[in-house]
Short mmCIF file of C-alpha atoms and ligand atoms in Angstrom, two decimals:
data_model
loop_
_atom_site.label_atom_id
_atom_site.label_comp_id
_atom_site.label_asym_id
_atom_site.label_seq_id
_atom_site.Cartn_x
_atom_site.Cartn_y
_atom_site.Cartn_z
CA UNK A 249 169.98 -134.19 -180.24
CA UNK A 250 170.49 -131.03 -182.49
CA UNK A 251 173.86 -130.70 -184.24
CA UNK A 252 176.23 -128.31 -182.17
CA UNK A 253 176.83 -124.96 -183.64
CA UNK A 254 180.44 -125.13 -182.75
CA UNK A 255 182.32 -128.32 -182.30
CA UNK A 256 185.96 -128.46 -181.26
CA UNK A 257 187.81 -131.57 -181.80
CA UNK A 258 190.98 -132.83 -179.93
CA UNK A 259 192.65 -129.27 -180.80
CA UNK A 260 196.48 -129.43 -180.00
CA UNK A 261 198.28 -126.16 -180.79
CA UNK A 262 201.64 -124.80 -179.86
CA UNK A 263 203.90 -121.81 -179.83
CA UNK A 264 207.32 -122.60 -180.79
CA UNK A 265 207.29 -126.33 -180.08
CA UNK A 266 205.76 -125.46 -176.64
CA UNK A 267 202.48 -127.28 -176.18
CA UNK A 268 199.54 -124.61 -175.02
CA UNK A 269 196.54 -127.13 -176.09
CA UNK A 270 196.94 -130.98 -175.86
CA UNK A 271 193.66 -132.18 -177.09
CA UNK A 272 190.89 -129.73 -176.28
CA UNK A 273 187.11 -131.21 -177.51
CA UNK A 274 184.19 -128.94 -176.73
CA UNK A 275 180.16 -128.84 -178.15
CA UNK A 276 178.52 -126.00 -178.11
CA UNK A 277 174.32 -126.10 -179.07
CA UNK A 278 172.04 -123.64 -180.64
CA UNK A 279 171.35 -120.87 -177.01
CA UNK A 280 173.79 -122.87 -174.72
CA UNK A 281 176.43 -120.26 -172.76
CA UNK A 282 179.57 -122.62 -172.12
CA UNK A 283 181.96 -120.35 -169.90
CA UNK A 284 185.53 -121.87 -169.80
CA UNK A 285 187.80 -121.26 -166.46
CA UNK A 286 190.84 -122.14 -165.41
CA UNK A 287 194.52 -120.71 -164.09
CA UNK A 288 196.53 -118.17 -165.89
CA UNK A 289 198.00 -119.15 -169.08
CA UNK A 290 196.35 -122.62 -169.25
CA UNK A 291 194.94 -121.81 -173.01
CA UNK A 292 191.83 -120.17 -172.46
CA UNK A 293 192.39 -117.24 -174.69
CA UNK A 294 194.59 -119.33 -177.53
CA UNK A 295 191.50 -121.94 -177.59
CA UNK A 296 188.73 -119.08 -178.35
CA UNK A 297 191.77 -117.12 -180.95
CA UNK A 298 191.80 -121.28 -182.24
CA UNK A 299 187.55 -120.75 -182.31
CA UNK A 300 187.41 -117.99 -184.77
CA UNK A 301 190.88 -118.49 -186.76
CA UNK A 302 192.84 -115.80 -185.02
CA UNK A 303 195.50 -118.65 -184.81
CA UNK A 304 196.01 -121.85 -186.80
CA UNK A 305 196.06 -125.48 -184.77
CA UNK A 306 198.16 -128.31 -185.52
CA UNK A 307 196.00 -130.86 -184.79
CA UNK A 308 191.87 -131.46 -184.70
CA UNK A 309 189.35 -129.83 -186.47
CA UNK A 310 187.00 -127.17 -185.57
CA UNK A 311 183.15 -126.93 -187.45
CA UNK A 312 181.00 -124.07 -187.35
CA UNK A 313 177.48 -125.72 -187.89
CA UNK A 314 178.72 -128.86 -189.63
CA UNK A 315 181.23 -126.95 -191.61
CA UNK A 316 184.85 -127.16 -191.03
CA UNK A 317 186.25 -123.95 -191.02
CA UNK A 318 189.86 -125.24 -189.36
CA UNK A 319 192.56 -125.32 -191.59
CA UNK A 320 190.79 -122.80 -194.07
CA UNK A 321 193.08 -119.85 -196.14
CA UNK A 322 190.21 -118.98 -198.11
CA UNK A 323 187.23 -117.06 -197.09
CA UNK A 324 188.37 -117.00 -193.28
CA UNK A 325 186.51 -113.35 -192.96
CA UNK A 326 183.27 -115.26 -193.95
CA UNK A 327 183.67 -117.34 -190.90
CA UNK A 328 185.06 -115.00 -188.78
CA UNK A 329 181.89 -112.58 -189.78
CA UNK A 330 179.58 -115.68 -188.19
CA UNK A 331 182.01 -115.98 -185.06
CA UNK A 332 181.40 -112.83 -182.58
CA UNK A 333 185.04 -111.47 -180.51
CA UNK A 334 185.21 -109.05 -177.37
CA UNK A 335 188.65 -108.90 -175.67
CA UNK A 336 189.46 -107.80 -172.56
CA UNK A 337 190.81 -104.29 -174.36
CA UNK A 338 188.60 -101.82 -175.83
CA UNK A 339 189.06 -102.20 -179.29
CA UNK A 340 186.86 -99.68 -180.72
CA UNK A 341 188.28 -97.44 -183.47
CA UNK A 342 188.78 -93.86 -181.74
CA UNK A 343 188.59 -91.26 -184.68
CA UNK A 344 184.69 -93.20 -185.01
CA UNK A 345 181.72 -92.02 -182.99
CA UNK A 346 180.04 -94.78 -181.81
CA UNK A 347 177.38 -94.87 -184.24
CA UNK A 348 179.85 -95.38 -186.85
CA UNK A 349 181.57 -97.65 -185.14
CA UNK A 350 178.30 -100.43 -184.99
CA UNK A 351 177.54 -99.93 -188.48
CA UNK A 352 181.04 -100.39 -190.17
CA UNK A 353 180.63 -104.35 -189.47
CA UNK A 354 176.95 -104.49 -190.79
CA UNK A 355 176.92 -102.17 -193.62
CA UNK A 356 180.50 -102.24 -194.93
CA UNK A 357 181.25 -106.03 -194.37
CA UNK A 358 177.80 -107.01 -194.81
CA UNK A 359 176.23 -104.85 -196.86
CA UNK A 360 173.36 -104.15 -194.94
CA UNK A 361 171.02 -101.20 -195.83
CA UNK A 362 172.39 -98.27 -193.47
CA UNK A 363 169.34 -96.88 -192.51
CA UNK A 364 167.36 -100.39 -191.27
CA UNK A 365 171.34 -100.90 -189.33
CA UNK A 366 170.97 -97.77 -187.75
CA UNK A 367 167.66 -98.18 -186.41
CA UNK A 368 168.41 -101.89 -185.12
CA UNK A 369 171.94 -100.15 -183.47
CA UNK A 370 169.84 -97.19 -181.50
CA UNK A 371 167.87 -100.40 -180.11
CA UNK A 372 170.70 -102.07 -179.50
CA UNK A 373 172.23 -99.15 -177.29
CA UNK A 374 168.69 -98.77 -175.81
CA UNK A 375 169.12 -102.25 -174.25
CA UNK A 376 172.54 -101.81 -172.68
CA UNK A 377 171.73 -98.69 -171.17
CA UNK A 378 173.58 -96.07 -174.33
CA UNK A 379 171.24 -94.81 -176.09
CA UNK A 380 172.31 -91.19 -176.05
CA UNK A 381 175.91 -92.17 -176.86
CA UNK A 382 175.50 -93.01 -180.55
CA UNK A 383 176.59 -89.69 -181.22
CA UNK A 384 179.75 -89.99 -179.31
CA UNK A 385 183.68 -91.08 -179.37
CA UNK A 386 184.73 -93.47 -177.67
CA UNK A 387 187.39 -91.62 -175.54
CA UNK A 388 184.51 -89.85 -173.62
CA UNK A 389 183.30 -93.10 -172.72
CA UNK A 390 183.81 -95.31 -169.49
CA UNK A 391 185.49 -98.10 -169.69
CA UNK A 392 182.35 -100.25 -168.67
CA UNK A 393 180.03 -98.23 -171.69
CA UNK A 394 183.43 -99.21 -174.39
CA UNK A 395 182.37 -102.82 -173.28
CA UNK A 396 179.15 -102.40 -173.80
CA UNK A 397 179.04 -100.80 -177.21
CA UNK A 398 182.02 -103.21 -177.87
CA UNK A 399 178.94 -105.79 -176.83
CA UNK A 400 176.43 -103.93 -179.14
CA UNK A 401 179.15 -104.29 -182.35
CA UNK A 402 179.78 -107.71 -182.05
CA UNK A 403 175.92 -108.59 -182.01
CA UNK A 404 175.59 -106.47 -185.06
CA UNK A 405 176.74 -108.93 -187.41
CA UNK A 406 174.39 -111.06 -185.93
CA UNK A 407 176.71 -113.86 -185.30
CA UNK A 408 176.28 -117.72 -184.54
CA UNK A 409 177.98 -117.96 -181.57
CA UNK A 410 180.06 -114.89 -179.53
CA UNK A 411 183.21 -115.61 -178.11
CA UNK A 412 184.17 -113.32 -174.82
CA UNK A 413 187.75 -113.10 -173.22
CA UNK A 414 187.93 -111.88 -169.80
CA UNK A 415 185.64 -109.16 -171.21
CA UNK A 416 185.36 -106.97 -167.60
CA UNK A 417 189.68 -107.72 -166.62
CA UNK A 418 190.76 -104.10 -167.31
CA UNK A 419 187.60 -102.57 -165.36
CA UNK A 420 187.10 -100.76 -162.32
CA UNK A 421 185.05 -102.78 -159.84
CA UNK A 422 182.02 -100.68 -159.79
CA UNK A 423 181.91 -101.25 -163.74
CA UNK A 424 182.17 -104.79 -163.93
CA UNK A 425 178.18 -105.83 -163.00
CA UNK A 426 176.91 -103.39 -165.73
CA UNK A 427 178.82 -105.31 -168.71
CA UNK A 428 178.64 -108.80 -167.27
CA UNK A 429 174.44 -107.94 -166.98
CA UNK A 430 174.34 -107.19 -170.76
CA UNK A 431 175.88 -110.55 -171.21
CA UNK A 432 173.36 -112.28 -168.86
CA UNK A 433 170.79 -110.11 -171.09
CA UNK A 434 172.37 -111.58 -174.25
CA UNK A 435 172.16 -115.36 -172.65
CA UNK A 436 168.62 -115.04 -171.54
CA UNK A 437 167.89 -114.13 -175.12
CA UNK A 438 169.17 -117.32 -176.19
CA UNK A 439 172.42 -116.09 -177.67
CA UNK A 440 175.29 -119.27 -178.00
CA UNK A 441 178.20 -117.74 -176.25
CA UNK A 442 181.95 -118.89 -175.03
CA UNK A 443 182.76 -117.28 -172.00
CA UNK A 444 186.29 -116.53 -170.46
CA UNK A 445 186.19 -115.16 -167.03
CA UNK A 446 187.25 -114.87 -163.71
CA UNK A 447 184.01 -113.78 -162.29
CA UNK A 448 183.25 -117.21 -160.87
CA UNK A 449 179.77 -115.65 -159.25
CA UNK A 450 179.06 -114.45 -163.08
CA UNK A 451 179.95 -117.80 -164.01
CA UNK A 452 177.81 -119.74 -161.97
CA UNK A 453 174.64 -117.48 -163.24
CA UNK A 454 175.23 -117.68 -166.70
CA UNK A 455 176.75 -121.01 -167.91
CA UNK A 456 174.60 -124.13 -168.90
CA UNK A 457 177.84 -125.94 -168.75
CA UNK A 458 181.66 -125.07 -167.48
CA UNK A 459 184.91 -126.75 -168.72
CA UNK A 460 188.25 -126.27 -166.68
CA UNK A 461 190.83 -126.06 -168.51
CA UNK A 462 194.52 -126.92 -166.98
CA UNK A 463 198.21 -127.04 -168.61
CA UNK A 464 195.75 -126.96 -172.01
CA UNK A 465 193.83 -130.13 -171.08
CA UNK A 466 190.22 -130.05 -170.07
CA UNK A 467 190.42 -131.81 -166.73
CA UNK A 468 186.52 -131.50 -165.76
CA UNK A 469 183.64 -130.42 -167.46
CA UNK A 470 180.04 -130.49 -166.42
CA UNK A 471 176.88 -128.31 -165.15
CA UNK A 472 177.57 -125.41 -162.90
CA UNK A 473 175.72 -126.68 -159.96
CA UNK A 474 177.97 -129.70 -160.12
CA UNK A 475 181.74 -127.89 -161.05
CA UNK A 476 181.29 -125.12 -158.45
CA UNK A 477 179.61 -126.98 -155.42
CA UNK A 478 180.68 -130.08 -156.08
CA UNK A 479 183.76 -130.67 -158.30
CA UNK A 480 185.01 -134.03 -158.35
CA UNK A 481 188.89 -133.39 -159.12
CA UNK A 482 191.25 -132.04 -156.43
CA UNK A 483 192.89 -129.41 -159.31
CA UNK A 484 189.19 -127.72 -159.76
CA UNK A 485 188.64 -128.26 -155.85
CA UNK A 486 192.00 -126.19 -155.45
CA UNK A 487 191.39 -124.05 -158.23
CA UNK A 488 187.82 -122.83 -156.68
CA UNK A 489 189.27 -122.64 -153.38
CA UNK A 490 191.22 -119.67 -154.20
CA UNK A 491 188.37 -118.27 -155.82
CA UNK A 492 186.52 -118.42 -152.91
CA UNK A 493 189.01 -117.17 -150.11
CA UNK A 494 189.21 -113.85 -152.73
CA UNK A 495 185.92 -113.30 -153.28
CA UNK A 496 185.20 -113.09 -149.11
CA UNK A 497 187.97 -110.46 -148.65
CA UNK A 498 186.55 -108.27 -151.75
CA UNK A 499 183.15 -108.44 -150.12
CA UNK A 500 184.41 -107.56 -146.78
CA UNK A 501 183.03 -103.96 -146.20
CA UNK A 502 184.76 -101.91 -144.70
CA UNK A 503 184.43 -101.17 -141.06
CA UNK A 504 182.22 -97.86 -140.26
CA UNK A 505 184.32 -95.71 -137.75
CA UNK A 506 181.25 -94.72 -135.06
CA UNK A 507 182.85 -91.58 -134.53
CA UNK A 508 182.66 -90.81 -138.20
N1 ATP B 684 201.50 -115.81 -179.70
C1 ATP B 684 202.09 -116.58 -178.77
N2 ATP B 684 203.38 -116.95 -178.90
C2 ATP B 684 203.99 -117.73 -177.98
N3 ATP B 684 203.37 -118.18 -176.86
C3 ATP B 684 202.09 -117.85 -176.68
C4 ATP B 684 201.38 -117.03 -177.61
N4 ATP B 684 200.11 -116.85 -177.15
C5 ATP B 684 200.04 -117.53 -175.98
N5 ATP B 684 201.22 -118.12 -175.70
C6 ATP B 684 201.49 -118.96 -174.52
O1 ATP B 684 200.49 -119.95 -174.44
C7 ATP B 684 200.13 -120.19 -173.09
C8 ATP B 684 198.62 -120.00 -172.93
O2 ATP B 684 198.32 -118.63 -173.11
P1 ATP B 684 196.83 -118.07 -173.06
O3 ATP B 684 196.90 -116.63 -173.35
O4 ATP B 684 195.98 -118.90 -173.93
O5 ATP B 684 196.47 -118.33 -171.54
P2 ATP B 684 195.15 -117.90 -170.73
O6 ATP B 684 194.59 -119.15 -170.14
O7 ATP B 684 194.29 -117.08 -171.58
O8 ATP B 684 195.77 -117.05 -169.52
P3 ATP B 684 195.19 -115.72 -168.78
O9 ATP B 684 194.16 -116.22 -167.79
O10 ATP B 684 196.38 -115.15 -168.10
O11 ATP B 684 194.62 -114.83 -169.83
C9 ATP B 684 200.97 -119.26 -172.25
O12 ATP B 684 202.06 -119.96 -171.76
C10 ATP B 684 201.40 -118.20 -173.23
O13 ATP B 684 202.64 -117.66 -172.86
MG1 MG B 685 193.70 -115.11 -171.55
#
């Protein structure tokens, strides 16, 4: 087998002597989409911050394609340059159109000659459904088309692997299925991708392999056939239970008055 692009080994962090991870391991190969799940405040969001050096760990080591980029002071924007971020807030700079914003990464950081970046950006937007809003700031946007170009930015530094936290959280409903199919897109096109999300249908579609994460330990792993049919611990059982009793009442339409 190939080398992983990311490997995560027995990661322990914690906040103020509190323990948040406890030994977190995870592989992650060249096109594979592993989306992580689990209850609020289990470590889902401090593991991916752990991922691309937004926080340091205490214990374990983390390699980027054989390379060990835990523990680094030096050079950490190199590696964070290879490791793609979208939070759940926008985090676009405002006084940028949106042009401006997808190039800063490419041709600032990187260097890249503007005018081949600005062609590959206008395709870019093209795909996600934007392309007359390179012109734009981002206040005039939806939050659904912020997530989207937010989408677009991080793929312009053409990174290794792209980390998403609970990317669609802050959305309206009607919003949600436009950003989550640009990351189905991205998948399909073999991009390597960590996933955070609550969208358990989303989940099912797009991961080659889930990990549920509990109290900072990963208490099952495996294919998403297996973890969301047939998960073998009670916690995930319990965990997907609740999932599923929301996800009937959301689909629920509602009742058409005949008199209407
Ligand atoms: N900077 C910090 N300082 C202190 N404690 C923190 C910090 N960041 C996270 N924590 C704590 O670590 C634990 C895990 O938080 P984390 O944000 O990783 O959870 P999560 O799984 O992403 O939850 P959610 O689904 O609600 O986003 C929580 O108890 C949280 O309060
Ligand atoms: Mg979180």
């Amino acid at each position: 087998m190939s080398e992983p692009i990311l490997r995560v080994k027995d990661v322990h962090k914690s906040f103020d002597e509190t323990g948040v991870l406890h030994g977190v391991s995870l592989d992650i190969r060249e096109g594979e989409v592993v989306v992580i799940v689990g209850p609020s405040g289990c470590g889902k969001s401090t593991l991916l911050r752990c991922i691309n050096g937004l926080e340091t760990i205490d214990r374990g080591e983390i390699f980027l394609r054989g390379e060990k980029i835990s523990g680094r002071t030096k050079d950490l924007h190199l590696v964070r340059q290879k490791i793609g971020m979208v939070f759940q807030s926008y985090d676009l700079f405002p006084h940028m159109k949106v042009m401006d914003n997808l190039l800063l990464g490419p041709v600032r950081a990187l260097g890249r000659p503007r005018e081949e970046a600005e062609k590959e950006a206008m395709e870019m937007l093209a795909r996600v459904g934007l392309r007359e809003k390179a012109d734009v700031y981002p206040r005039t946007l939806s939050g659904g088309q912020k997530q989207r170009v937010a989408l677009v930015r991080a793929m312009m530094m053409h990174p290794e692997i792209l980390l998403l936290d609970e990317i669609t959280a802050a959305l309206d409903p009607e919003m949600v299925s436009e950003v989550l199919n640009v990351v189905i897109d991205l998948a399909r096109g073999g991009m390597t991708m960590a996933i955070v999300t609550h969208e358990m249908r989303f989940a099912e579609a797009v991961a080659d392999e889930v990990l549920f994460l509990e109290d900072g330990v990963v208490v099952e792993q495996g294919p998403p056939e297996k973890f969301f049919h047939a998960p073998e611990t009670e916690r995930a059982q319990q965990f997907l239970k609740s999932f599923t009793y929301s996800f009937k009442k959301s689909e629920v339409q509602p009742k058409n008055n005949p008199e209407d």
